[in-house]
Amino acid sequence: MEQFYIDEHKHYGRPVRATGPDCVKDPIDRTAEELACYDLLDELGIVYTRVDHSAADTIEACHRVEQVLGWPICKNLFLCNRQKTQFYLLMLEGDKVFHTKDLSKQLEVSRLSFAGPDDLQEHLGLKPGSVTVLGLKNDKENKVQLVMDKPIFEGAFVSCHPCISTSTLSLSTEDLLKKLLPAMGHEPIVVDLPEDEA
């Protein structure tokens, strides 16, 4: 099993390509899609912090990222109706248990389920494990509706991947709502999903 890597330092802004013999090599191969996320955030004047890590695919790994980031990781789910005519990007707290019936009822959409990898690639240009609100920049035809659970909407910050799961960013919710989403042509629906009953 490959050991989970995390840079224990919180960085401010985009990664800087190191040059010169004394510079430390960036351990992550940055993709064009990731760099485009930083370009967009910088263009909009959005301040963000960044933690670099290997793919965080366990709860333990996510909690380690949260400790460095200083803010809880937001869970992002890509959903659709049975006919695959409506698509939704849901942002909710990382530890919150999600039941499709609760969201279906609030959105008045029957039979919500998880959309497949092909749909994710087609609509948001993303791969499984890298689902993020920043993927909405690829949804030029507005076929994906953003849905935010109330605690995320009301929180001071949101966390998200820069279209790849090897970094996690934190930015203010105000910047998300007032700068980033308008620039991407999206507006959220806010829901209030119940806590899982013990």
mmCIF file with all atom_site columns, C-alpha atoms in Angstrom:
data_model
loop_
_atom_site.group_PDB
_atom_site.id
_atom_site.type_symbol
_atom_site.label_atom_id
_atom_site.label_alt_id
_atom_site.label_comp_id
_atom_site.label_asym_id
_atom_site.label_entity_id
_atom_site.label_seq_id
_atom_site.pdbx_PDB_ins_code
_atom_site.Cartn_x
_atom_site.Cartn_y
_atom_site.Cartn_z
_atom_site.occupancy
_atom_site.B_iso_or_equiv
_atom_site.pdbx_formal_charge
_atom_site.auth_seq_id
_atom_site.auth_comp_id
_atom_site.auth_asym_id
_atom_site.auth_atom_id
_atom_site.pdbx_PDB_model_num
ATOM 1   C CA . MET A 1 1   ? 0.000   0.000  0.000   1.00 0.00 ? 1   MET A CA 1
ATOM 2   C CA . GLU A 1 2   ? 1.349   3.404  -1.016  1.00 0.00 ? 2   GLU A CA 1
ATOM 3   C CA . GLN A 1 3   ? 1.942   5.761  1.896   1.00 0.00 ? 3   GLN A CA 1
ATOM 4   C CA . PHE A 1 4   ? -0.194  8.906  2.029   1.00 0.00 ? 4   PHE A CA 1
ATOM 5   C CA . TYR A 1 5   ? 1.884   12.000 1.296   1.00 0.00 ? 5   TYR A CA 1
ATOM 6   C CA . ILE A 1 6   ? 0.945   15.416 2.629   1.00 0.00 ? 6   ILE A CA 1
ATOM 7   C CA . ASP A 1 7   ? 2.876   18.662 2.587   1.00 0.00 ? 7   ASP A CA 1
ATOM 8   C CA . GLU A 1 8   ? 2.559   19.779 6.213   1.00 0.00 ? 8   GLU A CA 1
ATOM 9   C CA . HIS A 1 9   ? 2.710   23.447 5.167   1.00 0.00 ? 9   HIS A CA 1
ATOM 10  C CA . LYS A 1 10  ? -0.282  25.522 4.171   1.00 0.00 ? 10  LYS A CA 1
ATOM 11  C CA . HIS A 1 11  ? 0.494   27.529 1.047   1.00 0.00 ? 11  HIS A CA 1
ATOM 12  C CA . TYR A 1 12  ? -1.045  30.823 -0.029  1.00 0.00 ? 12  TYR A CA 1
ATOM 13  C CA . GLY A 1 13  ? -2.013  30.947 -3.674  1.00 0.00 ? 13  GLY A CA 1
ATOM 14  C CA . ARG A 1 14  ? -0.869  28.944 -6.670  1.00 0.00 ? 14  ARG A CA 1
ATOM 15  C CA . PRO A 1 15  ? 2.187   26.687 -6.730  1.00 0.00 ? 15  PRO A CA 1
ATOM 16  C CA . VAL A 1 16  ? 5.295   28.404 -8.003  1.00 0.00 ? 16  VAL A CA 1
ATOM 17  C CA . ARG A 1 17  ? 7.423   26.452 -10.451 1.00 0.00 ? 17  ARG A CA 1
ATOM 18  C CA . ALA A 1 18  ? 10.812  26.140 -8.769  1.00 0.00 ? 18  ALA A CA 1
ATOM 19  C CA . THR A 1 19  ? 13.919  26.962 -10.777 1.00 0.00 ? 19  THR A CA 1
ATOM 20  C CA . GLY A 1 20  ? 17.597  26.817 -9.940  1.00 0.00 ? 20  GLY A CA 1
ATOM 21  C CA . PRO A 1 21  ? 19.813  24.166 -8.339  1.00 0.00 ? 21  PRO A CA 1
ATOM 22  C CA . ASP A 1 22  ? 18.870  24.956 -4.733  1.00 0.00 ? 22  ASP A CA 1
ATOM 23  C CA . CYS A 1 23  ? 15.094  24.860 -5.215  1.00 0.00 ? 23  CYS A CA 1
ATOM 24  C CA . VAL A 1 24  ? 13.010  21.977 -3.947  1.00 0.00 ? 24  VAL A CA 1
ATOM 25  C CA . LYS A 1 25  ? 11.238  20.135 -6.761  1.00 0.00 ? 25  LYS A CA 1
ATOM 26  C CA . ASP A 1 26  ? 7.461   20.318 -6.697  1.00 0.00 ? 26  ASP A CA 1
ATOM 27  C CA . PRO A 1 27  ? 6.414   16.729 -5.808  1.00 0.00 ? 27  PRO A CA 1
ATOM 28  C CA . ILE A 1 28  ? 3.182   17.029 -7.796  1.00 0.00 ? 28  ILE A CA 1
ATOM 29  C CA . ASP A 1 29  ? 2.872   17.008 -11.569 1.00 0.00 ? 29  ASP A CA 1
ATOM 30  C CA . ARG A 1 30  ? 0.510   19.921 -12.201 1.00 0.00 ? 30  ARG A CA 1
ATOM 31  C CA . THR A 1 31  ? -2.028  19.402 -14.955 1.00 0.00 ? 31  THR A CA 1
ATOM 32  C CA . ALA A 1 32  ? -3.245  22.071 -17.348 1.00 0.00 ? 32  ALA A CA 1
ATOM 33  C CA . GLU A 1 33  ? -6.714  21.732 -15.803 1.00 0.00 ? 33  GLU A CA 1
ATOM 34  C CA . GLU A 1 34  ? -5.362  22.386 -12.314 1.00 0.00 ? 34  GLU A CA 1
ATOM 35  C CA . LEU A 1 35  ? -3.364  25.399 -13.472 1.00 0.00 ? 35  LEU A CA 1
ATOM 36  C CA . ALA A 1 36  ? -6.483  26.755 -15.205 1.00 0.00 ? 36  ALA A CA 1
ATOM 37  C CA . CYS A 1 37  ? -8.239  26.743 -11.803 1.00 0.00 ? 37  CYS A CA 1
ATOM 38  C CA . TYR A 1 38  ? -5.474  28.880 -10.308 1.00 0.00 ? 38  TYR A CA 1
ATOM 39  C CA . ASP A 1 39  ? -5.631  31.188 -13.328 1.00 0.00 ? 39  ASP A CA 1
ATOM 40  C CA . LEU A 1 40  ? -9.374  31.677 -12.807 1.00 0.00 ? 40  LEU A CA 1
ATOM 41  C CA . LEU A 1 41  ? -9.075  32.318 -9.066  1.00 0.00 ? 41  LEU A CA 1
ATOM 42  C CA . ASP A 1 42  ? -6.207  34.762 -9.585  1.00 0.00 ? 42  ASP A CA 1
ATOM 43  C CA . GLU A 1 43  ? -8.040  36.554 -12.392 1.00 0.00 ? 43  GLU A CA 1
ATOM 44  C CA . LEU A 1 44  ? -11.023 37.075 -10.072 1.00 0.00 ? 44  LEU A CA 1
ATOM 45  C CA . GLY A 1 45  ? -8.839  38.311 -7.217  1.00 0.00 ? 45  GLY A CA 1
ATOM 46  C CA . ILE A 1 46  ? -9.846  35.423 -4.963  1.00 0.00 ? 46  ILE A CA 1
ATOM 47  C CA . VAL A 1 47  ? -7.496  34.706 -2.063  1.00 0.00 ? 47  VAL A CA 1
ATOM 48  C CA . TYR A 1 48  ? -7.106  31.012 -1.240  1.00 0.00 ? 48  TYR A CA 1
ATOM 49  C CA . THR A 1 49  ? -4.919  28.669 0.755   1.00 0.00 ? 49  THR A CA 1
ATOM 50  C CA . ARG A 1 50  ? -3.652  25.354 -0.591  1.00 0.00 ? 50  ARG A CA 1
ATOM 51  C CA . VAL A 1 51  ? -2.519  22.027 0.831   1.00 0.00 ? 51  VAL A CA 1
ATOM 52  C CA . ASP A 1 52  ? -0.800  19.524 -1.462  1.00 0.00 ? 52  ASP A CA 1
ATOM 53  C CA . HIS A 1 53  ? -1.116  15.788 -0.868  1.00 0.00 ? 53  HIS A CA 1
ATOM 54  C CA . SER A 1 54  ? -1.497  12.462 -2.581  1.00 0.00 ? 54  SER A CA 1
ATOM 55  C CA . ALA A 1 55  ? -5.070  11.426 -3.428  1.00 0.00 ? 55  ALA A CA 1
ATOM 56  C CA . ALA A 1 56  ? -7.063  11.583 -0.196  1.00 0.00 ? 56  ALA A CA 1
ATOM 57  C CA . ASP A 1 57  ? -9.391  8.611  -0.589  1.00 0.00 ? 57  ASP A CA 1
ATOM 58  C CA . THR A 1 58  ? -9.861  7.668  3.081   1.00 0.00 ? 58  THR A CA 1
ATOM 59  C CA . ILE A 1 59  ? -11.481 9.491  6.005   1.00 0.00 ? 59  ILE A CA 1
ATOM 60  C CA . GLU A 1 60  ? -8.151  9.392  7.861   1.00 0.00 ? 60  GLU A CA 1
ATOM 61  C CA . ALA A 1 61  ? -6.365  11.068 4.938   1.00 0.00 ? 61  ALA A CA 1
ATOM 62  C CA . CYS A 1 62  ? -9.062  13.751 4.690   1.00 0.00 ? 62  CYS A CA 1
ATOM 63  C CA . HIS A 1 63  ? -8.731  14.526 8.392   1.00 0.00 ? 63  HIS A CA 1
ATOM 64  C CA . ARG A 1 64  ? -4.972  14.953 7.996   1.00 0.00 ? 64  ARG A CA 1
ATOM 65  C CA . VAL A 1 65  ? -5.574  17.432 5.170   1.00 0.00 ? 65  VAL A CA 1
ATOM 66  C CA . GLU A 1 66  ? -8.130  19.282 7.324   1.00 0.00 ? 66  GLU A CA 1
ATOM 67  C CA . GLN A 1 67  ? -5.581  19.647 10.146  1.00 0.00 ? 67  GLN A CA 1
ATOM 68  C CA . VAL A 1 68  ? -3.136  21.421 7.836   1.00 0.00 ? 68  VAL A CA 1
ATOM 69  C CA . LEU A 1 69  ? -5.790  23.356 5.905   1.00 0.00 ? 69  LEU A CA 1
ATOM 70  C CA . GLY A 1 70  ? -7.439  24.610 9.090   1.00 0.00 ? 70  GLY A CA 1
ATOM 71  C CA . TRP A 1 71  ? -10.949 24.030 7.751   1.00 0.00 ? 71  TRP A CA 1
ATOM 72  C CA . PRO A 1 72  ? -13.151 20.930 7.245   1.00 0.00 ? 72  PRO A CA 1
ATOM 73  C CA . ILE A 1 73  ? -13.138 19.319 3.821   1.00 0.00 ? 73  ILE A CA 1
ATOM 74  C CA . CYS A 1 74  ? -16.364 19.728 1.866   1.00 0.00 ? 74  CYS A CA 1
ATOM 75  C CA . LYS A 1 75  ? -17.855 16.604 0.296   1.00 0.00 ? 75  LYS A CA 1
ATOM 76  C CA . ASN A 1 76  ? -18.885 17.031 -3.356  1.00 0.00 ? 76  ASN A CA 1
ATOM 77  C CA . LEU A 1 77  ? -21.309 14.595 -4.964  1.00 0.00 ? 77  LEU A CA 1
ATOM 78  C CA . PHE A 1 78  ? -22.349 14.454 -8.617  1.00 0.00 ? 78  PHE A CA 1
ATOM 79  C CA . LEU A 1 79  ? -25.947 13.286 -8.982  1.00 0.00 ? 79  LEU A CA 1
ATOM 80  C CA . CYS A 1 80  ? -28.604 12.881 -11.638 1.00 0.00 ? 80  CYS A CA 1
ATOM 81  C CA . ASN A 1 81  ? -32.216 11.878 -12.097 1.00 0.00 ? 81  ASN A CA 1
ATOM 82  C CA . ARG A 1 82  ? -33.047 8.462  -13.510 1.00 0.00 ? 82  ARG A CA 1
ATOM 83  C CA . GLN A 1 83  ? -33.491 9.780  -17.055 1.00 0.00 ? 83  GLN A CA 1
ATOM 84  C CA . LYS A 1 84  ? -30.126 11.607 -16.890 1.00 0.00 ? 84  LYS A CA 1
ATOM 85  C CA . THR A 1 85  ? -31.806 14.823 -17.985 1.00 0.00 ? 85  THR A CA 1
ATOM 86  C CA . GLN A 1 86  ? -30.995 16.725 -14.770 1.00 0.00 ? 86  GLN A CA 1
ATOM 87  C CA . PHE A 1 87  ? -27.579 16.849 -13.112 1.00 0.00 ? 87  PHE A CA 1
ATOM 88  C CA . TYR A 1 88  ? -26.670 18.200 -9.677  1.00 0.00 ? 88  TYR A CA 1
ATOM 89  C CA . LEU A 1 89  ? -23.432 19.020 -7.884  1.00 0.00 ? 89  LEU A CA 1
ATOM 90  C CA . LEU A 1 90  ? -24.074 18.756 -4.155  1.00 0.00 ? 90  LEU A CA 1
ATOM 91  C CA . MET A 1 91  ? -21.760 20.348 -1.584  1.00 0.00 ? 91  MET A CA 1
ATOM 92  C CA . LEU A 1 92  ? -22.163 19.142 2.001   1.00 0.00 ? 92  LEU A CA 1
ATOM 93  C CA . GLU A 1 93  ? -20.123 18.597 5.138   1.00 0.00 ? 93  GLU A CA 1
ATOM 94  C CA . GLY A 1 94  ? -17.525 15.859 4.805   1.00 0.00 ? 94  GLY A CA 1
ATOM 95  C CA . ASP A 1 95  ? -18.746 13.762 7.725   1.00 0.00 ? 95  ASP A CA 1
ATOM 96  C CA . LYS A 1 96  ? -22.452 14.161 7.005   1.00 0.00 ? 96  LYS A CA 1
ATOM 97  C CA . VAL A 1 97  ? -24.253 10.987 5.961   1.00 0.00 ? 97  VAL A CA 1
ATOM 98  C CA . PHE A 1 98  ? -26.141 11.557 2.725   1.00 0.00 ? 98  PHE A CA 1
ATOM 99  C CA . HIS A 1 99  ? -29.434 9.927  1.741   1.00 0.00 ? 99  HIS A CA 1
ATOM 100 C CA . THR A 1 100 ? -30.734 10.583 -1.764  1.00 0.00 ? 100 THR A CA 1
ATOM 101 C CA . LYS A 1 101 ? -34.349 10.559 -0.573  1.00 0.00 ? 101 LYS A CA 1
ATOM 102 C CA . ASP A 1 102 ? -33.777 13.642 1.599   1.00 0.00 ? 102 ASP A CA 1
ATOM 103 C CA . LEU A 1 103 ? -32.371 15.658 -1.292  1.00 0.00 ? 103 LEU A CA 1
ATOM 104 C CA . SER A 1 104 ? -34.921 14.297 -3.765  1.00 0.00 ? 104 SER A CA 1
ATOM 105 C CA . LYS A 1 105 ? -37.721 15.534 -1.544  1.00 0.00 ? 105 LYS A CA 1
ATOM 106 C CA . GLN A 1 106 ? -36.295 19.047 -1.166  1.00 0.00 ? 106 GLN A CA 1
ATOM 107 C CA . LEU A 1 107 ? -35.521 19.398 -4.873  1.00 0.00 ? 107 LEU A CA 1
ATOM 108 C CA . GLU A 1 108 ? -38.825 17.738 -5.837  1.00 0.00 ? 108 GLU A CA 1
ATOM 109 C CA . VAL A 1 109 ? -36.941 15.366 -8.118  1.00 0.00 ? 109 VAL A CA 1
ATOM 110 C CA . SER A 1 110 ? -37.682 11.656 -7.999  1.00 0.00 ? 110 SER A CA 1
ATOM 111 C CA . ARG A 1 111 ? -35.081 8.897  -8.088  1.00 0.00 ? 111 ARG A CA 1
ATOM 112 C CA . LEU A 1 112 ? -31.858 10.785 -7.661  1.00 0.00 ? 112 LEU A CA 1
ATOM 113 C CA . SER A 1 113 ? -28.737 8.659  -7.923  1.00 0.00 ? 113 SER A CA 1
ATOM 114 C CA . PHE A 1 114 ? -25.009 9.026  -8.408  1.00 0.00 ? 114 PHE A CA 1
ATOM 115 C CA . ALA A 1 115 ? -24.052 9.937  -11.960 1.00 0.00 ? 115 ALA A CA 1
ATOM 116 C CA . GLY A 1 116 ? -21.439 7.817  -13.685 1.00 0.00 ? 116 GLY A CA 1
ATOM 117 C CA . PRO A 1 117 ? -17.827 8.643  -14.605 1.00 0.00 ? 117 PRO A CA 1
ATOM 118 C CA . ASP A 1 118 ? -18.761 9.299  -18.250 1.00 0.00 ? 118 ASP A CA 1
ATOM 119 C CA . ASP A 1 119 ? -21.370 11.883 -17.200 1.00 0.00 ? 119 ASP A CA 1
ATOM 120 C CA . LEU A 1 120 ? -18.877 13.478 -14.821 1.00 0.00 ? 120 LEU A CA 1
ATOM 121 C CA . GLN A 1 121 ? -16.318 13.780 -17.604 1.00 0.00 ? 121 GLN A CA 1
ATOM 122 C CA . GLU A 1 122 ? -18.847 15.047 -20.144 1.00 0.00 ? 122 GLU A CA 1
ATOM 123 C CA . HIS A 1 123 ? -20.418 17.750 -17.985 1.00 0.00 ? 123 HIS A CA 1
ATOM 124 C CA . LEU A 1 124 ? -17.646 18.848 -15.610 1.00 0.00 ? 124 LEU A CA 1
ATOM 125 C CA . GLY A 1 125 ? -14.481 17.540 -17.272 1.00 0.00 ? 125 GLY A CA 1
ATOM 126 C CA . LEU A 1 126 ? -13.566 15.688 -14.073 1.00 0.00 ? 126 LEU A CA 1
ATOM 127 C CA . LYS A 1 127 ? -12.549 12.215 -12.961 1.00 0.00 ? 127 LYS A CA 1
ATOM 128 C CA . PRO A 1 128 ? -14.011 10.369 -9.942  1.00 0.00 ? 128 PRO A CA 1
ATOM 129 C CA . GLY A 1 129 ? -12.350 11.507 -6.723  1.00 0.00 ? 129 GLY A CA 1
ATOM 130 C CA . SER A 1 130 ? -11.792 15.013 -8.074  1.00 0.00 ? 130 SER A CA 1
ATOM 131 C CA . VAL A 1 131 ? -15.373 16.320 -7.976  1.00 0.00 ? 131 VAL A CA 1
ATOM 132 C CA . THR A 1 132 ? -15.298 20.023 -7.159  1.00 0.00 ? 132 THR A CA 1
ATOM 133 C CA . VAL A 1 133 ? -17.266 23.226 -7.511  1.00 0.00 ? 133 VAL A CA 1
ATOM 134 C CA . LEU A 1 134 ? -14.433 24.478 -9.745  1.00 0.00 ? 134 LEU A CA 1
ATOM 135 C CA . GLY A 1 135 ? -15.537 21.907 -12.327 1.00 0.00 ? 135 GLY A CA 1
ATOM 136 C CA . LEU A 1 136 ? -18.515 24.163 -13.040 1.00 0.00 ? 136 LEU A CA 1
ATOM 137 C CA . LYS A 1 137 ? -16.183 26.319 -15.140 1.00 0.00 ? 137 LYS A CA 1
ATOM 138 C CA . ASN A 1 138 ? -16.399 23.488 -17.706 1.00 0.00 ? 138 ASN A CA 1
ATOM 139 C CA . ASP A 1 139 ? -20.225 23.479 -17.668 1.00 0.00 ? 139 ASP A CA 1
ATOM 140 C CA . LYS A 1 140 ? -20.622 26.123 -20.358 1.00 0.00 ? 140 LYS A CA 1
ATOM 141 C CA . GLU A 1 141 ? -24.232 25.142 -21.150 1.00 0.00 ? 141 GLU A CA 1
ATOM 142 C CA . ASN A 1 142 ? -25.358 25.219 -17.499 1.00 0.00 ? 142 ASN A CA 1
ATOM 143 C CA . LYS A 1 143 ? -26.567 21.638 -17.481 1.00 0.00 ? 143 LYS A CA 1
ATOM 144 C CA . VAL A 1 144 ? -25.439 21.108 -13.874 1.00 0.00 ? 144 VAL A CA 1
ATOM 145 C CA . GLN A 1 145 ? -27.298 22.699 -10.960 1.00 0.00 ? 145 GLN A CA 1
ATOM 146 C CA . LEU A 1 146 ? -25.182 23.526 -7.915  1.00 0.00 ? 146 LEU A CA 1
ATOM 147 C CA . VAL A 1 147 ? -26.802 22.549 -4.610  1.00 0.00 ? 147 VAL A CA 1
ATOM 148 C CA . MET A 1 148 ? -25.333 23.647 -1.285  1.00 0.00 ? 148 MET A CA 1
ATOM 149 C CA . ASP A 1 149 ? -26.320 22.198 2.058   1.00 0.00 ? 149 ASP A CA 1
ATOM 150 C CA . LYS A 1 150 ? -27.141 24.990 4.518   1.00 0.00 ? 150 LYS A CA 1
ATOM 151 C CA . PRO A 1 151 ? -24.084 24.540 6.811   1.00 0.00 ? 151 PRO A CA 1
ATOM 152 C CA . ILE A 1 152 ? -21.771 24.892 3.782   1.00 0.00 ? 152 ILE A CA 1
ATOM 153 C CA . PHE A 1 153 ? -23.686 27.917 2.475   1.00 0.00 ? 153 PHE A CA 1
ATOM 154 C CA . GLU A 1 154 ? -23.549 29.607 5.883   1.00 0.00 ? 154 GLU A CA 1
ATOM 155 C CA . GLY A 1 155 ? -19.939 28.672 6.670   1.00 0.00 ? 155 GLY A CA 1
ATOM 156 C CA . ALA A 1 156 ? -17.101 31.192 6.531   1.00 0.00 ? 156 ALA A CA 1
ATOM 157 C CA . PHE A 1 157 ? -15.031 29.108 4.107   1.00 0.00 ? 157 PHE A CA 1
ATOM 158 C CA . VAL A 1 158 ? -15.438 26.301 1.598   1.00 0.00 ? 158 VAL A CA 1
ATOM 159 C CA . SER A 1 159 ? -12.868 23.747 0.561   1.00 0.00 ? 159 SER A CA 1
ATOM 160 C CA . CYS A 1 160 ? -12.497 22.201 -2.879  1.00 0.00 ? 160 CYS A CA 1
ATOM 161 C CA . HIS A 1 161 ? -10.061 20.474 -5.198  1.00 0.00 ? 161 HIS A CA 1
ATOM 162 C CA . PRO A 1 162 ? -8.547  22.404 -8.141  1.00 0.00 ? 162 PRO A CA 1
ATOM 163 C CA . CYS A 1 163 ? -10.055 19.822 -10.542 1.00 0.00 ? 163 CYS A CA 1
ATOM 164 C CA . ILE A 1 164 ? -7.573  17.200 -9.329  1.00 0.00 ? 164 ILE A CA 1
ATOM 165 C CA . SER A 1 165 ? -7.503  15.342 -6.018  1.00 0.00 ? 165 SER A CA 1
ATOM 166 C CA . THR A 1 166 ? -3.850  16.005 -5.162  1.00 0.00 ? 166 THR A CA 1
ATOM 167 C CA . SER A 1 167 ? -4.449  19.473 -3.711  1.00 0.00 ? 167 SER A CA 1
ATOM 168 C CA . THR A 1 168 ? -7.192  20.988 -1.569  1.00 0.00 ? 168 THR A CA 1
ATOM 169 C CA . LEU A 1 169 ? -8.023  24.684 -1.518  1.00 0.00 ? 169 LEU A CA 1
ATOM 170 C CA . SER A 1 170 ? -9.866  26.827 1.000   1.00 0.00 ? 170 SER A CA 1
ATOM 171 C CA . LEU A 1 171 ? -11.533 30.109 0.014   1.00 0.00 ? 171 LEU A CA 1
ATOM 172 C CA . SER A 1 172 ? -14.118 32.338 1.598   1.00 0.00 ? 172 SER A CA 1
ATOM 173 C CA . THR A 1 173 ? -17.738 31.446 1.019   1.00 0.00 ? 173 THR A CA 1
ATOM 174 C CA . GLU A 1 174 ? -18.344 35.108 0.207   1.00 0.00 ? 174 GLU A CA 1
ATOM 175 C CA . ASP A 1 175 ? -15.830 34.950 -2.648  1.00 0.00 ? 175 ASP A CA 1
ATOM 176 C CA . LEU A 1 176 ? -17.416 31.717 -3.863  1.00 0.00 ? 176 LEU A CA 1
ATOM 177 C CA . LEU A 1 177 ? -20.888 33.243 -3.916  1.00 0.00 ? 177 LEU A CA 1
ATOM 178 C CA . LYS A 1 178 ? -20.081 36.770 -5.097  1.00 0.00 ? 178 LYS A CA 1
ATOM 179 C CA . LYS A 1 179 ? -17.129 36.247 -7.439  1.00 0.00 ? 179 LYS A CA 1
ATOM 180 C CA . LEU A 1 180 ? -16.521 32.639 -8.492  1.00 0.00 ? 180 LEU A CA 1
ATOM 181 C CA . LEU A 1 181 ? -20.050 31.371 -9.133  1.00 0.00 ? 181 LEU A CA 1
ATOM 182 C CA . PRO A 1 182 ? -21.159 34.461 -11.103 1.00 0.00 ? 182 PRO A CA 1
ATOM 183 C CA . ALA A 1 183 ? -17.988 34.189 -13.221 1.00 0.00 ? 183 ALA A CA 1
ATOM 184 C CA . MET A 1 184 ? -18.852 30.550 -13.977 1.00 0.00 ? 184 MET A CA 1
ATOM 185 C CA . GLY A 1 185 ? -22.504 31.432 -14.669 1.00 0.00 ? 185 GLY A CA 1
ATOM 186 C CA . HIS A 1 186 ? -23.996 29.391 -11.829 1.00 0.00 ? 186 HIS A CA 1
ATOM 187 C CA . GLU A 1 187 ? -26.240 30.113 -8.878  1.00 0.00 ? 187 GLU A CA 1
ATOM 188 C CA . PRO A 1 188 ? -26.771 27.675 -5.992  1.00 0.00 ? 188 PRO A CA 1
ATOM 189 C CA . ILE A 1 189 ? -29.924 26.142 -4.625  1.00 0.00 ? 189 ILE A CA 1
ATOM 190 C CA . VAL A 1 190 ? -29.650 25.926 -0.817  1.00 0.00 ? 190 VAL A CA 1
ATOM 191 C CA . VAL A 1 191 ? -31.089 22.869 0.943   1.00 0.00 ? 191 VAL A CA 1
ATOM 192 C CA . ASP A 1 192 ? -31.170 21.830 4.595   1.00 0.00 ? 192 ASP A CA 1
ATOM 193 C CA . LEU A 1 193 ? -30.333 18.138 4.732   1.00 0.00 ? 193 LEU A CA 1
ATOM 194 C CA . PRO A 1 194 ? -31.089 16.396 8.033   1.00 0.00 ? 194 PRO A CA 1
ATOM 195 C CA . GLU A 1 195 ? -28.430 14.870 10.220  1.00 0.00 ? 195 GLU A CA 1
ATOM 196 C CA . ASP A 1 196 ? -28.384 11.077 10.174  1.00 0.00 ? 196 ASP A CA 1
ATOM 197 C CA . GLU A 1 197 ? -30.517 9.638  12.955  1.00 0.00 ? 197 GLU A CA 1
ATOM 198 C CA . ALA A 1 198 ? -28.471 7.705  15.497  1.00 0.00 ? 198 ALA A CA 1
#
